[in-house]
PDB file of C-alpha atoms in Angstrom:
ATOM      1  CA  UNK A   9     134.746  90.118  56.412  1.00 37.00           C
ATOM      2  CA  UNK A  10     131.490  91.374  55.460  1.00 40.00           C
ATOM      3  CA  UNK A  11     130.395  95.056  55.498  1.00 44.00           C
ATOM      4  CA  UNK A  12     126.771  94.626  56.314  1.00 48.00           C
ATOM      5  CA  UNK A  13     124.631  92.045  58.299  1.00 46.00           C
ATOM      6  CA  UNK A  14     122.813  90.682  55.564  1.00 55.00           C
ATOM      7  CA  UNK A  15     123.561  89.802  51.930  1.00 61.00           C
ATOM      8  CA  UNK A  16     121.019  88.877  49.189  1.00 69.00           C
ATOM      9  CA  UNK A  17     122.365  86.876  46.099  1.00 71.00           C
ATOM     10  CA  UNK A  18     119.227  88.681  44.281  1.00 80.00           C
ATOM     11  CA  UNK A  19     120.538  92.377  45.442  1.00 89.00           C
ATOM     12  CA  UNK A  20     120.718  95.103  42.865  1.00 92.00           C
ATOM     13  CA  UNK A  21     124.032  95.598  41.019  1.00 94.00           C
ATOM     14  CA  UNK A  22     124.612  99.043  42.637  1.00 95.00           C
ATOM     15  CA  UNK A  23     124.355  97.413  46.000  1.00 95.00           C
ATOM     16  CA  UNK A  24     126.781  95.016  45.182  1.00 94.00           C
ATOM     17  CA  UNK A  25     129.329  97.717  43.871  1.00 95.00           C
ATOM     18  CA  UNK A  26     128.611  99.568  47.145  1.00 95.00           C
ATOM     19  CA  UNK A  27     129.653  96.642  49.209  1.00 93.00           C
ATOM     20  CA  UNK A  28     132.831  95.820  47.149  1.00 94.00           C
ATOM     21  CA  UNK A  29     133.830  99.360  47.514  1.00 94.00           C
ATOM     22  CA  UNK A  30     133.165  98.964  51.302  1.00 92.00           C
ATOM     23  CA  UNK A  31     135.175  95.944  51.501  1.00 91.00           C
ATOM     24  CA  UNK A  32     137.950  97.209  49.559  1.00 92.00           C
ATOM     25  CA  UNK A  33     138.228 100.676  51.592  1.00 91.00           C
ATOM     26  CA  UNK A  34     138.115  98.644  54.904  1.00 89.00           C
ATOM     27  CA  UNK A  35     141.073  96.324  53.426  1.00 89.00           C
ATOM     28  CA  UNK A  36     143.131  98.990  52.963  1.00 88.00           C
ATOM     29  CA  UNK A  37     142.431 101.108  56.023  1.00 82.00           C
ATOM     30  CA  UNK A  38     143.978 100.588  59.561  1.00 72.00           C
ATOM     31  CA  UNK A  39     141.677  98.465  61.738  1.00 71.00           C
ATOM     32  CA  UNK A  40     141.491 101.046  64.613  1.00 66.00           C
ATOM     33  CA  UNK A  41     140.034 103.555  62.186  1.00 60.00           C
ATOM     34  CA  UNK A  42     137.128 101.128  60.976  1.00 59.00           C
ATOM     35  CA  UNK A  43     133.909 102.655  62.400  1.00 60.00           C
ATOM     36  CA  UNK A  44     130.813 100.213  62.539  1.00 61.00           C
ATOM     37  CA  UNK A  45     127.626 100.091  64.521  1.00 67.00           C
ATOM     38  CA  UNK A  46     126.527  97.780  67.052  1.00 59.00           C
ATOM     39  CA  UNK A  47     125.064  95.865  64.283  1.00 67.00           C
ATOM     40  CA  UNK A  48     128.089  95.584  62.132  1.00 67.00           C
ATOM     41  CA  UNK A  49     127.095  98.219  59.567  1.00 81.00           C
ATOM     42  CA  UNK A  50     129.669 101.133  58.725  1.00 88.00           C
ATOM     43  CA  UNK A  51     128.392 104.449  59.774  1.00 89.00           C
ATOM     44  CA  UNK A  52     127.793 107.336  57.185  1.00 91.00           C
ATOM     45  CA  UNK A  53     131.012 109.230  57.842  1.00 91.00           C
ATOM     46  CA  UNK A  54     132.688 105.621  56.657  1.00 90.00           C
ATOM     47  CA  UNK A  55     130.260 105.350  53.747  1.00 93.00           C
ATOM     48  CA  UNK A  56     130.978 109.227  52.674  1.00 94.00           C
ATOM     49  CA  UNK A  57     134.664 108.253  52.432  1.00 93.00           C
ATOM     50  CA  UNK A  58     134.140 105.145  50.364  1.00 94.00           C
ATOM     51  CA  UNK A  59     131.986 107.464  47.855  1.00 95.00           C
ATOM     52  CA  UNK A  60     134.544 110.144  47.903  1.00 95.00           C
ATOM     53  CA  UNK A  61     137.202 107.670  46.925  1.00 94.00           C
ATOM     54  CA  UNK A  62     134.913 106.310  44.027  1.00 95.00           C
ATOM     55  CA  UNK A  63     134.973 109.892  42.857  1.00 94.00           C
ATOM     56  CA  UNK A  64     138.607 110.358  43.316  1.00 94.00           C
ATOM     57  CA  UNK A  65     139.150 107.574  41.309  1.00 94.00           C
ATOM     58  CA  UNK A  66     136.938 109.239  38.244  1.00 93.00           C
ATOM     59  CA  UNK A  67     139.008 112.321  38.724  1.00 92.00           C
ATOM     60  CA  UNK A  68     142.359 110.761  38.668  1.00 93.00           C
ATOM     61  CA  UNK A  69     141.787 109.593  35.057  1.00 91.00           C
ATOM     62  CA  UNK A  70     139.895 112.350  33.796  1.00 88.00           C
ATOM     63  CA  UNK A  71     142.037 114.489  31.296  1.00 84.00           C
ATOM     64  CA  UNK A  72     141.935 118.438  31.897  1.00 82.00           C
ATOM     65  CA  UNK A  73     139.409 120.102  29.603  1.00 77.00           C
ATOM     66  CA  UNK A  74     140.899 121.143  26.230  1.00 76.00           C
ATOM     67  CA  UNK A  75     142.014 124.611  25.620  1.00 78.00           C
ATOM     68  CA  UNK A  76     139.188 126.385  23.493  1.00 75.00           C
ATOM     69  CA  UNK A  77     142.188 128.351  21.653  1.00 79.00           C
ATOM     70  CA  UNK A  78     144.150 125.440  20.705  1.00 80.00           C
ATOM     71  CA  UNK A  79     141.430 122.647  20.430  1.00 74.00           C
ATOM     72  CA  UNK A  80     137.837 123.945  19.597  1.00 69.00           C
ATOM     73  CA  UNK A  81     136.492 120.493  19.072  1.00 67.00           C
ATOM     74  CA  UNK A  82     133.943 118.647  21.465  1.00 68.00           C
ATOM     75  CA  UNK A  83     135.879 116.919  24.147  1.00 69.00           C
ATOM     76  CA  UNK A  84     135.374 113.012  23.814  1.00 77.00           C
ATOM     77  CA  UNK A  85     135.202 111.205  27.314  1.00 81.00           C
ATOM     78  CA  UNK A  86     137.955 108.298  27.487  1.00 86.00           C
ATOM     79  CA  UNK A  87     136.616 104.904  28.167  1.00 92.00           C
ATOM     80  CA  UNK A  88     138.358 104.613  31.377  1.00 93.00           C
ATOM     81  CA  UNK A  89     136.587 107.745  32.490  1.00 92.00           C
ATOM     82  CA  UNK A  90     132.986 106.737  31.878  1.00 92.00           C
ATOM     83  CA  UNK A  91     133.852 103.218  33.444  1.00 94.00           C
ATOM     84  CA  UNK A  92     135.120 104.788  36.606  1.00 94.00           C
ATOM     85  CA  UNK A  93     132.107 107.325  36.538  1.00 93.00           C
ATOM     86  CA  UNK A  94     129.577 104.615  36.037  1.00 95.00           C
ATOM     87  CA  UNK A  95     131.215 102.827  38.863  1.00 95.00           C
ATOM     88  CA  UNK A  96     131.163 105.795  41.290  1.00 95.00           C
ATOM     89  CA  UNK A  97     127.589 106.364  40.329  1.00 95.00           C
ATOM     90  CA  UNK A  98     126.703 102.786  41.249  1.00 95.00           C
ATOM     91  CA  UNK A  99     128.811 102.648  44.514  1.00 96.00           C
ATOM     92  CA  UNK A 100     126.711 106.155  45.563  1.00 95.00           C
ATOM     93  CA  UNK A 101     123.278 104.702  44.761  1.00 95.00           C
ATOM     94  CA  UNK A 102     124.051 101.329  46.425  1.00 95.00           C
ATOM     95  CA  UNK A 103     125.314 103.233  49.558  1.00 95.00           C
ATOM     96  CA  UNK A 104     122.103 104.927  49.728  1.00 94.00           C
ATOM     97  CA  UNK A 105     120.045 102.012  49.118  1.00 94.00           C
ATOM     98  CA  UNK A 106     121.982 100.517  52.234  1.00 94.00           C
ATOM     99  CA  UNK A 107     120.623 103.398  54.162  1.00 93.00           C
ATOM    100  CA  UNK A 108     123.582 105.755  54.160  1.00 94.00           C
ATOM    101  CA  UNK A 109     123.050 109.484  54.162  1.00 91.00           C
ATOM    102  CA  UNK A 110     125.805 111.060  51.881  1.00 92.00           C
ATOM    103  CA  UNK A 111     126.807 114.707  51.753  1.00 89.00           C
ATOM    104  CA  UNK A 112     124.878 115.927  48.719  1.00 89.00           C
ATOM    105  CA  UNK A 113     128.057 117.017  46.793  1.00 88.00           C
ATOM    106  CA  UNK A 114     128.734 113.016  46.394  1.00 90.00           C
ATOM    107  CA  UNK A 115     125.235 112.308  44.847  1.00 87.00           C
ATOM    108  CA  UNK A 116     125.202 112.147  41.128  1.00 83.00           C
ATOM    109  CA  UNK A 117     123.421 114.815  39.457  1.00 72.00           C
ATOM    110  CA  UNK A 118     121.258 114.302  36.319  1.00 57.00           C
ATOM    111  CA  UNK A 119     124.312 114.904  33.813  1.00 50.00           C
ATOM    112  CA  UNK A 120     126.058 112.053  35.697  1.00 48.00           C
ATOM    113  CA  UNK A 121     123.198 109.208  35.844  1.00 41.00           C
ATOM    114  CA  UNK A 122     124.555 106.243  34.524  1.00 38.00           C
ATOM    115  CA  UNK A 123     121.323 104.534  33.782  1.00 33.00           C
TER     116      UNK A 123
END
């Protein structure tokens, strides 16, 4: 199953990440809930669900902020959080490059830029 009608082996890594996230999402959802346009592309609503799922994966492994009263030191982000954050940023950027319009709350801010 493909998520978009055209694939280019030289496409950017973030587009490949977005396609992989779309495929993973579609493989887990009920076929009747899958929304595609006449040309086989997913719609923006589905793209937003894919982006939300990527950010939810970041939140699932993000520890709560330290209590300043008991731990005044700087918080160090665990490697798993950083890895999932980079993936979420790549998925969102890839979805945008594929032409999807996402809710601005799903877009990475300057503090989340993964490079």
